[in-house]
Amino acid sequence: MNQSKGPALILIDIQKGFEDISYWGDHRNNLKAEQNASEILGIWRKNNFPVFHIKHNSTNPDSPLHPTNPGNKFNDLVNPQPNETILDKNVNSAFIGTGLKERLDVLGIKQLVIVGLTTDHCVSTTVRMAANLGYEAFLVHDAAATFAKVNFDGTLYSADLLHQTAITSLNEEFARIISTEILRGWSSRNETDLSEDLSVSFRS
């Protein structure tokens, strides 16, 4: 697989099962997250940059993401192409049991652009571990999303609050928070290094 030098795109758990509101609930933020991820994927394909699709194989038979359920399949907006790597996991981190680090290291990749679901679970875990392993991570805040959750005391926390809290905790310590628009502009300049080219702001 011949690929141009550039940051790797890591698409985390963008699967059909997350459309099942009977399981996850209908209170979700960033309804265009998959669409934005698809646009970013198009940028990577155009530039022939490395792409890694992470699929979550839940061990819970009732989960839409269980391998026996149709929701385990990738969302049609980001269906992998034959030359793109697919890695299966059954825990939160995309680095555990997948060989992702080894593949990145073989390619000499140090910069990762991360998108996917859900912000406060697998996305956050993967971003934190990426930073701990020495990678420079860029999390695209409008290409990630999560669902509302009820706390132990019965308090309902909105999806947007959980999303914003998660990315705020990651910002600057584990990742640089960027947007689809930032990547769109970066791509138009035909750059390959994100850290040297971007003036990153959470507000972008």
JSON list of N, CA and C in Angstrom, two decimals, residues 119-170:
[
{"chain": "A", "resi": 119, "resn": "THR", "atom": "N", "xyz": [-17.53, 10.51, 22.11]},
{"chain": "A", "resi": 119, "resn": "THR", "atom": "CA", "xyz": [-16.50, 11.43, 22.58]},
{"chain": "A", "resi": 119, "resn": "THR", "atom": "C", "xyz": [-15.95, 11.06, 23.95]},
{"chain": "A", "resi": 120, "resn": "ASP", "atom": "N", "xyz": [-16.85, 10.75, 24.88]},
{"chain": "A", "resi": 120, "resn": "ASP", "atom": "CA", "xyz": [-16.43, 10.53, 26.26]},
{"chain": "A", "resi": 120, "resn": "ASP", "atom": "C", "xyz": [-16.05, 9.09, 26.57]},
{"chain": "A", "resi": 121, "resn": "HIS", "atom": "N", "xyz": [-16.10, 8.23, 25.58]},
{"chain": "A", "resi": 121, "resn": "HIS", "atom": "CA", "xyz": [-15.69, 6.84, 25.80]},
{"chain": "A", "resi": 121, "resn": "HIS", "atom": "C", "xyz": [-14.48, 6.49, 24.92]},
{"chain": "A", "resi": 122, "resn": "CYS", "atom": "N", "xyz": [-14.72, 5.86, 23.80]},
{"chain": "A", "resi": 122, "resn": "CYS", "atom": "CA", "xyz": [-13.62, 5.35, 22.99]},
{"chain": "A", "resi": 122, "resn": "CYS", "atom": "C", "xyz": [-12.77, 6.44, 22.36]},
{"chain": "A", "resi": 123, "resn": "VAL", "atom": "N", "xyz": [-13.39, 7.56, 22.00]},
{"chain": "A", "resi": 123, "resn": "VAL", "atom": "CA", "xyz": [-12.61, 8.66, 21.43]},
{"chain": "A", "resi": 123, "resn": "VAL", "atom": "C", "xyz": [-11.66, 9.22, 22.48]},
{"chain": "A", "resi": 124, "resn": "SER", "atom": "N", "xyz": [-12.19, 9.55, 23.64]},
{"chain": "A", "resi": 124, "resn": "SER", "atom": "CA", "xyz": [-11.37, 10.12, 24.71]},
{"chain": "A", "resi": 124, "resn": "SER", "atom": "C", "xyz": [-10.27, 9.17, 25.15]},
{"chain": "A", "resi": 125, "resn": "THR", "atom": "N", "xyz": [-10.62, 7.90, 25.31]},
{"chain": "A", "resi": 125, "resn": "THR", "atom": "CA", "xyz": [-9.63, 6.91, 25.74]},
{"chain": "A", "resi": 125, "resn": "THR", "atom": "C", "xyz": [-8.50, 6.79, 24.73]},
{"chain": "A", "resi": 126, "resn": "THR", "atom": "N", "xyz": [-8.86, 6.76, 23.46]},
{"chain": "A", "resi": 126, "resn": "THR", "atom": "CA", "xyz": [-7.85, 6.64, 22.40]},
{"chain": "A", "resi": 126, "resn": "THR", "atom": "C", "xyz": [-6.96, 7.87, 22.33]},
{"chain": "A", "resi": 127, "resn": "VAL", "atom": "N", "xyz": [-7.56, 9.05, 22.46]},
{"chain": "A", "resi": 127, "resn": "VAL", "atom": "CA", "xyz": [-6.78, 10.29, 22.43]},
{"chain": "A", "resi": 127, "resn": "VAL", "atom": "C", "xyz": [-5.78, 10.32, 23.58]},
{"chain": "A", "resi": 128, "resn": "ARG", "atom": "N", "xyz": [-6.23, 9.97, 24.77]},
{"chain": "A", "resi": 128, "resn": "ARG", "atom": "CA", "xyz": [-5.35, 9.98, 25.94]},
{"chain": "A", "resi": 128, "resn": "ARG", "atom": "C", "xyz": [-4.18, 9.01, 25.76]},
{"chain": "A", "resi": 129, "resn": "MET", "atom": "N", "xyz": [-4.50, 7.82, 25.26]},
{"chain": "A", "resi": 129, "resn": "MET", "atom": "CA", "xyz": [-3.44, 6.83, 25.09]},
{"chain": "A", "resi": 129, "resn": "MET", "atom": "C", "xyz": [-2.49, 7.23, 23.97]},
{"chain": "A", "resi": 130, "resn": "ALA", "atom": "N", "xyz": [-3.03, 7.85, 22.93]},
{"chain": "A", "resi": 130, "resn": "ALA", "atom": "CA", "xyz": [-2.17, 8.32, 21.84]},
{"chain": "A", "resi": 130, "resn": "ALA", "atom": "C", "xyz": [-1.12, 9.30, 22.37]},
{"chain": "A", "resi": 131, "resn": "ALA", "atom": "N", "xyz": [-1.58, 10.23, 23.20]},
{"chain": "A", "resi": 131, "resn": "ALA", "atom": "CA", "xyz": [-0.65, 11.20, 23.78]},
{"chain": "A", "resi": 131, "resn": "ALA", "atom": "C", "xyz": [0.36, 10.53, 24.69]},
{"chain": "A", "resi": 132, "resn": "ASN", "atom": "N", "xyz": [-0.09, 9.58, 25.50]},
{"chain": "A", "resi": 132, "resn": "ASN", "atom": "CA", "xyz": [0.81, 8.87, 26.39]},
{"chain": "A", "resi": 132, "resn": "ASN", "atom": "C", "xyz": [1.86, 8.06, 25.64]},
{"chain": "A", "resi": 133, "resn": "LEU", "atom": "N", "xyz": [1.52, 7.63, 24.43]},
{"chain": "A", "resi": 133, "resn": "LEU", "atom": "CA", "xyz": [2.45, 6.85, 23.61]},
{"chain": "A", "resi": 133, "resn": "LEU", "atom": "C", "xyz": [3.37, 7.74, 22.78]},
{"chain": "A", "resi": 134, "resn": "GLY", "atom": "N", "xyz": [3.18, 9.05, 22.90]},
{"chain": "A", "resi": 134, "resn": "GLY", "atom": "CA", "xyz": [4.09, 9.97, 22.23]},
{"chain": "A", "resi": 134, "resn": "GLY", "atom": "C", "xyz": [3.63, 10.52, 20.90]},
{"chain": "A", "resi": 135, "resn": "TYR", "atom": "N", "xyz": [2.38, 10.25, 20.53]},
{"chain": "A", "resi": 135, "resn": "TYR", "atom": "CA", "xyz": [1.86, 10.79, 19.27]},
{"chain": "A", "resi": 135, "resn": "TYR", "atom": "C", "xyz": [1.32, 12.20, 19.49]},
{"chain": "A", "resi": 136, "resn": "GLU", "atom": "N", "xyz": [1.32, 12.98, 18.42]},
{"chain": "A", "resi": 136, "resn": "GLU", "atom": "CA", "xyz": [0.71, 14.30, 18.45]},
{"chain": "A", "resi": 136, "resn": "GLU", "atom": "C", "xyz": [-0.71, 14.15, 17.92]},
{"chain": "A", "resi": 137, "resn": "ALA", "atom": "N", "xyz": [-1.68, 14.30, 18.80]},
{"chain": "A", "resi": 137, "resn": "ALA", "atom": "CA", "xyz": [-3.07, 14.03, 18.45]},
{"chain": "A", "resi": 137, "resn": "ALA", "atom": "C", "xyz": [-3.84, 15.31, 18.19]},
{"chain": "A", "resi": 138, "resn": "PHE", "atom": "N", "xyz": [-4.70, 15.25, 17.18]},
{"chain": "A", "resi": 138, "resn": "PHE", "atom": "CA", "xyz": [-5.61, 16.34, 16.83]},
{"chain": "A", "resi": 138, "resn": "PHE", "atom": "C", "xyz": [-7.02, 15.77, 16.84]},
{"chain": "A", "resi": 139, "resn": "LEU", "atom": "N", "xyz": [-7.86, 16.26, 17.72]},
{"chain": "A", "resi": 139, "resn": "LEU", "atom": "CA", "xyz": [-9.24, 15.78, 17.82]},
{"chain": "A", "resi": 139, "resn": "LEU", "atom": "C", "xyz": [-10.16, 16.78, 17.12]},
{"chain": "A", "resi": 140, "resn": "VAL", "atom": "N", "xyz": [-10.95, 16.28, 16.18]},
{"chain": "A", "resi": 140, "resn": "VAL", "atom": "CA", "xyz": [-11.87, 17.14, 15.43]},
{"chain": "A", "resi": 140, "resn": "VAL", "atom": "C", "xyz": [-13.20, 17.18, 16.18]},
{"chain": "A", "resi": 141, "resn": "HIS", "atom": "N", "xyz": [-13.46, 18.29, 16.86]},
{"chain": "A", "resi": 141, "resn": "HIS", "atom": "CA", "xyz": [-14.58, 18.34, 17.81]},
{"chain": "A", "resi": 141, "resn": "HIS", "atom": "C", "xyz": [-15.95, 18.21, 17.15]},
{"chain": "A", "resi": 142, "resn": "ASP", "atom": "N", "xyz": [-16.08, 18.66, 15.89]},
{"chain": "A", "resi": 142, "resn": "ASP", "atom": "CA", "xyz": [-17.39, 18.56, 15.23]},
{"chain": "A", "resi": 142, "resn": "ASP", "atom": "C", "xyz": [-17.52, 17.30, 14.38]},
{"chain": "A", "resi": 143, "resn": "ALA", "atom": "N", "xyz": [-16.54, 16.40, 14.50]},
{"chain": "A", "resi": 143, "resn": "ALA", "atom": "CA", "xyz": [-16.62, 15.09, 13.85]},
{"chain": "A", "resi": 143, "resn": "ALA", "atom": "C", "xyz": [-16.60, 13.99, 14.91]},
{"chain": "A", "resi": 144, "resn": "ALA", "atom": "N", "xyz": [-17.06, 14.36, 16.10]},
{"chain": "A", "resi": 144, "resn": "ALA", "atom": "CA", "xyz": [-17.22, 13.43, 17.22]},
{"chain": "A", "resi": 144, "resn": "ALA", "atom": "C", "xyz": [-18.54, 13.75, 17.90]},
{"chain": "A", "resi": 145, "resn": "ALA", "atom": "N", "xyz": [-19.07, 12.79, 18.62]},
{"chain": "A", "resi": 145, "resn": "ALA", "atom": "CA", "xyz": [-20.38, 13.00, 19.26]},
{"chain": "A", "resi": 145, "resn": "ALA", "atom": "C", "xyz": [-20.57, 12.01, 20.39]},
{"chain": "A", "resi": 146, "resn": "THR", "atom": "N", "xyz": [-21.56, 12.32, 21.24]},
{"chain": "A", "resi": 146, "resn": "THR", "atom": "CA", "xyz": [-21.92, 11.39, 22.30]},
{"chain": "A", "resi": 146, "resn": "THR", "atom": "C", "xyz": [-23.40, 11.51, 22.61]},
{"chain": "A", "resi": 147, "resn": "PHE", "atom": "N", "xyz": [-23.83, 10.78, 23.62]},
{"chain": "A", "resi": 147, "resn": "PHE", "atom": "CA", "xyz": [-25.24, 10.73, 24.01]},
{"chain": "A", "resi": 147, "resn": "PHE", "atom": "C", "xyz": [-25.41, 11.22, 25.44]},
{"chain": "A", "resi": 148, "resn": "ALA", "atom": "N", "xyz": [-26.61, 11.70, 25.74]},
{"chain": "A", "resi": 148, "resn": "ALA", "atom": "CA", "xyz": [-26.93, 12.11, 27.12]},
{"chain": "A", "resi": 148, "resn": "ALA", "atom": "C", "xyz": [-26.85, 10.89, 28.04]},
{"chain": "A", "resi": 149, "resn": "LYS", "atom": "N", "xyz": [-26.53, 11.15, 29.30]},
{"chain": "A", "resi": 149, "resn": "LYS", "atom": "CA", "xyz": [-26.42, 10.05, 30.27]},
{"chain": "A", "resi": 149, "resn": "LYS", "atom": "C", "xyz": [-26.99, 10.47, 31.61]},
{"chain": "A", "resi": 150, "resn": "VAL", "atom": "N", "xyz": [-27.48, 9.48, 32.34]},
{"chain": "A", "resi": 150, "resn": "VAL", "atom": "CA", "xyz": [-28.02, 9.70, 33.68]},
{"chain": "A", "resi": 150, "resn": "VAL", "atom": "C", "xyz": [-26.97, 9.32, 34.70]},
{"chain": "A", "resi": 151, "resn": "ASN", "atom": "N", "xyz": [-26.69, 10.23, 35.63]},
{"chain": "A", "resi": 151, "resn": "ASN", "atom": "CA", "xyz": [-25.71, 10.01, 36.68]},
{"chain": "A", "resi": 151, "resn": "ASN", "atom": "C", "xyz": [-26.24, 9.02, 37.72]},
{"chain": "A", "resi": 152, "resn": "PHE", "atom": "N", "xyz": [-25.37, 8.60, 38.62]},
{"chain": "A", "resi": 152, "resn": "PHE", "atom": "CA", "xyz": [-25.75, 7.65, 39.67]},
{"chain": "A", "resi": 152, "resn": "PHE", "atom": "C", "xyz": [-26.87, 8.18, 40.55]},
{"chain": "A", "resi": 153, "resn": "ASP", "atom": "N", "xyz": [-26.98, 9.52, 40.67]},
{"chain": "A", "resi": 153, "resn": "ASP", "atom": "CA", "xyz": [-28.01, 10.10, 41.52]},
{"chain": "A", "resi": 153, "resn": "ASP", "atom": "C", "xyz": [-29.27, 10.48, 40.75]},
{"chain": "A", "resi": 154, "resn": "GLY", "atom": "N", "xyz": [-29.32, 10.07, 39.49]},
{"chain": "A", "resi": 154, "resn": "GLY", "atom": "CA", "xyz": [-30.51, 10.33, 38.69]},
{"chain": "A", "resi": 154, "resn": "GLY", "atom": "C", "xyz": [-30.47, 11.62, 37.88]},
{"chain": "A", "resi": 155, "resn": "THR", "atom": "N", "xyz": [-29.38, 12.38, 38.01]},
{"chain": "A", "resi": 155, "resn": "THR", "atom": "CA", "xyz": [-29.26, 13.63, 37.25]},
{"chain": "A", "resi": 155, "resn": "THR", "atom": "C", "xyz": [-28.97, 13.33, 35.78]},
{"chain": "A", "resi": 156, "resn": "LEU", "atom": "N", "xyz": [-29.71, 13.98, 34.89]},
{"chain": "A", "resi": 156, "resn": "LEU", "atom": "CA", "xyz": [-29.50, 13.81, 33.46]},
{"chain": "A", "resi": 156, "resn": "LEU", "atom": "C", "xyz": [-28.51, 14.86, 32.97]},
{"chain": "A", "resi": 157, "resn": "TYR", "atom": "N", "xyz": [-27.44, 14.40, 32.37]},
{"chain": "A", "resi": 157, "resn": "TYR", "atom": "CA", "xyz": [-26.45, 15.30, 31.78]},
{"chain": "A", "resi": 157, "resn": "TYR", "atom": "C", "xyz": [-26.58, 15.26, 30.26]},
{"chain": "A", "resi": 158, "resn": "SER", "atom": "N", "xyz": [-26.70, 16.42, 29.66]},
{"chain": "A", "resi": 158, "resn": "SER", "atom": "CA", "xyz": [-26.92, 16.49, 28.21]},
{"chain": "A", "resi": 158, "resn": "SER", "atom": "C", "xyz": [-25.71, 15.98, 27.44]},
{"chain": "A", "resi": 159, "resn": "ALA", "atom": "N", "xyz": [-25.99, 15.55, 26.22]},
{"chain": "A", "resi": 159, "resn": "ALA", "atom": "CA", "xyz": [-24.91, 15.07, 25.35]},
{"chain": "A", "resi": 159, "resn": "ALA", "atom": "C", "xyz": [-23.89, 16.17, 25.09]},
{"chain": "A", "resi": 160, "resn": "ASP", "atom": "N", "xyz": [-24.38, 17.38, 24.88]},
{"chain": "A", "resi": 160, "resn": "ASP", "atom": "CA", "xyz": [-23.45, 18.47, 24.57]},
{"chain": "A", "resi": 160, "resn": "ASP", "atom": "C", "xyz": [-22.55, 18.78, 25.76]},
{"chain": "A", "resi": 161, "resn": "LEU", "atom": "N", "xyz": [-23.12, 18.74, 26.98]},
{"chain": "A", "resi": 161, "resn": "LEU", "atom": "CA", "xyz": [-22.31, 18.99, 28.17]},
{"chain": "A", "resi": 161, "resn": "LEU", "atom": "C", "xyz": [-21.21, 17.93, 28.30]},
{"chain": "A", "resi": 162, "resn": "LEU", "atom": "N", "xyz": [-21.58, 16.68, 28.12]},
{"chain": "A", "resi": 162, "resn": "LEU", "atom": "CA", "xyz": [-20.60, 15.60, 28.23]},
{"chain": "A", "resi": 162, "resn": "LEU", "atom": "C", "xyz": [-19.53, 15.71, 27.15]},
{"chain": "A", "resi": 163, "resn": "HIS", "atom": "N", "xyz": [-19.95, 16.06, 25.95]},
{"chain": "A", "resi": 163, "resn": "HIS", "atom": "CA", "xyz": [-19.01, 16.24, 24.84]},
{"chain": "A", "resi": 163, "resn": "HIS", "atom": "C", "xyz": [-18.04, 17.38, 25.13]},
{"chain": "A", "resi": 164, "resn": "GLN", "atom": "N", "xyz": [-18.59, 18.53, 25.53]},
{"chain": "A", "resi": 164, "resn": "GLN", "atom": "CA", "xyz": [-17.75, 19.70, 25.80]},
{"chain": "A", "resi": 164, "resn": "GLN", "atom": "C", "xyz": [-16.80, 19.45, 26.97]},
{"chain": "A", "resi": 165, "resn": "THR", "atom": "N", "xyz": [-17.30, 18.76, 27.99]},
{"chain": "A", "resi": 165, "resn": "THR", "atom": "CA", "xyz": [-16.45, 18.45, 29.15]},
{"chain": "A", "resi": 165, "resn": "THR", "atom": "C", "xyz": [-15.30, 17.54, 28.74]},
{"chain": "A", "resi": 166, "resn": "ALA", "atom": "N", "xyz": [-15.61, 16.55, 27.93]},
{"chain": "A", "resi": 166, "resn": "ALA", "atom": "CA", "xyz": [-14.58, 15.60, 27.49]},
{"chain": "A", "resi": 166, "resn": "ALA", "atom": "C", "xyz": [-13.49, 16.29, 26.68]},
{"chain": "A", "resi": 167, "resn": "ILE", "atom": "N", "xyz": [-13.90, 17.11, 25.71]},
{"chain": "A", "resi": 167, "resn": "ILE", "atom": "CA", "xyz": [-12.87, 17.72, 24.86]},
{"chain": "A", "resi": 167, "resn": "ILE", "atom": "C", "xyz": [-12.12, 18.83, 25.60]},
{"chain": "A", "resi": 168, "resn": "THR", "atom": "N", "xyz": [-12.78, 19.46, 26.56]},
{"chain": "A", "resi": 168, "resn": "THR", "atom": "CA", "xyz": [-12.08, 20.46, 27.37]},
{"chain": "A", "resi": 168, "resn": "THR", "atom": "C", "xyz": [-10.99, 19.81, 28.21]},
{"chain": "A", "resi": 169, "resn": "SER", "atom": "N", "xyz": [-11.28, 18.62, 28.73]},
{"chain": "A", "resi": 169, "resn": "SER", "atom": "CA", "xyz": [-10.29, 17.88, 29.52]},
{"chain": "A", "resi": 169, "resn": "SER", "atom": "C", "xyz": [-9.11, 17.42, 28.66]},
{"chain": "A", "resi": 170, "resn": "LEU", "atom": "N", "xyz": [-9.38, 17.17, 27.38]},
{"chain": "A", "resi": 170, "resn": "LEU", "atom": "CA", "xyz": [-8.32, 16.70, 26.48]},
{"chain": "A", "resi": 170, "resn": "LEU", "atom": "C", "xyz": [-7.48, 17.84, 25.92]}
]
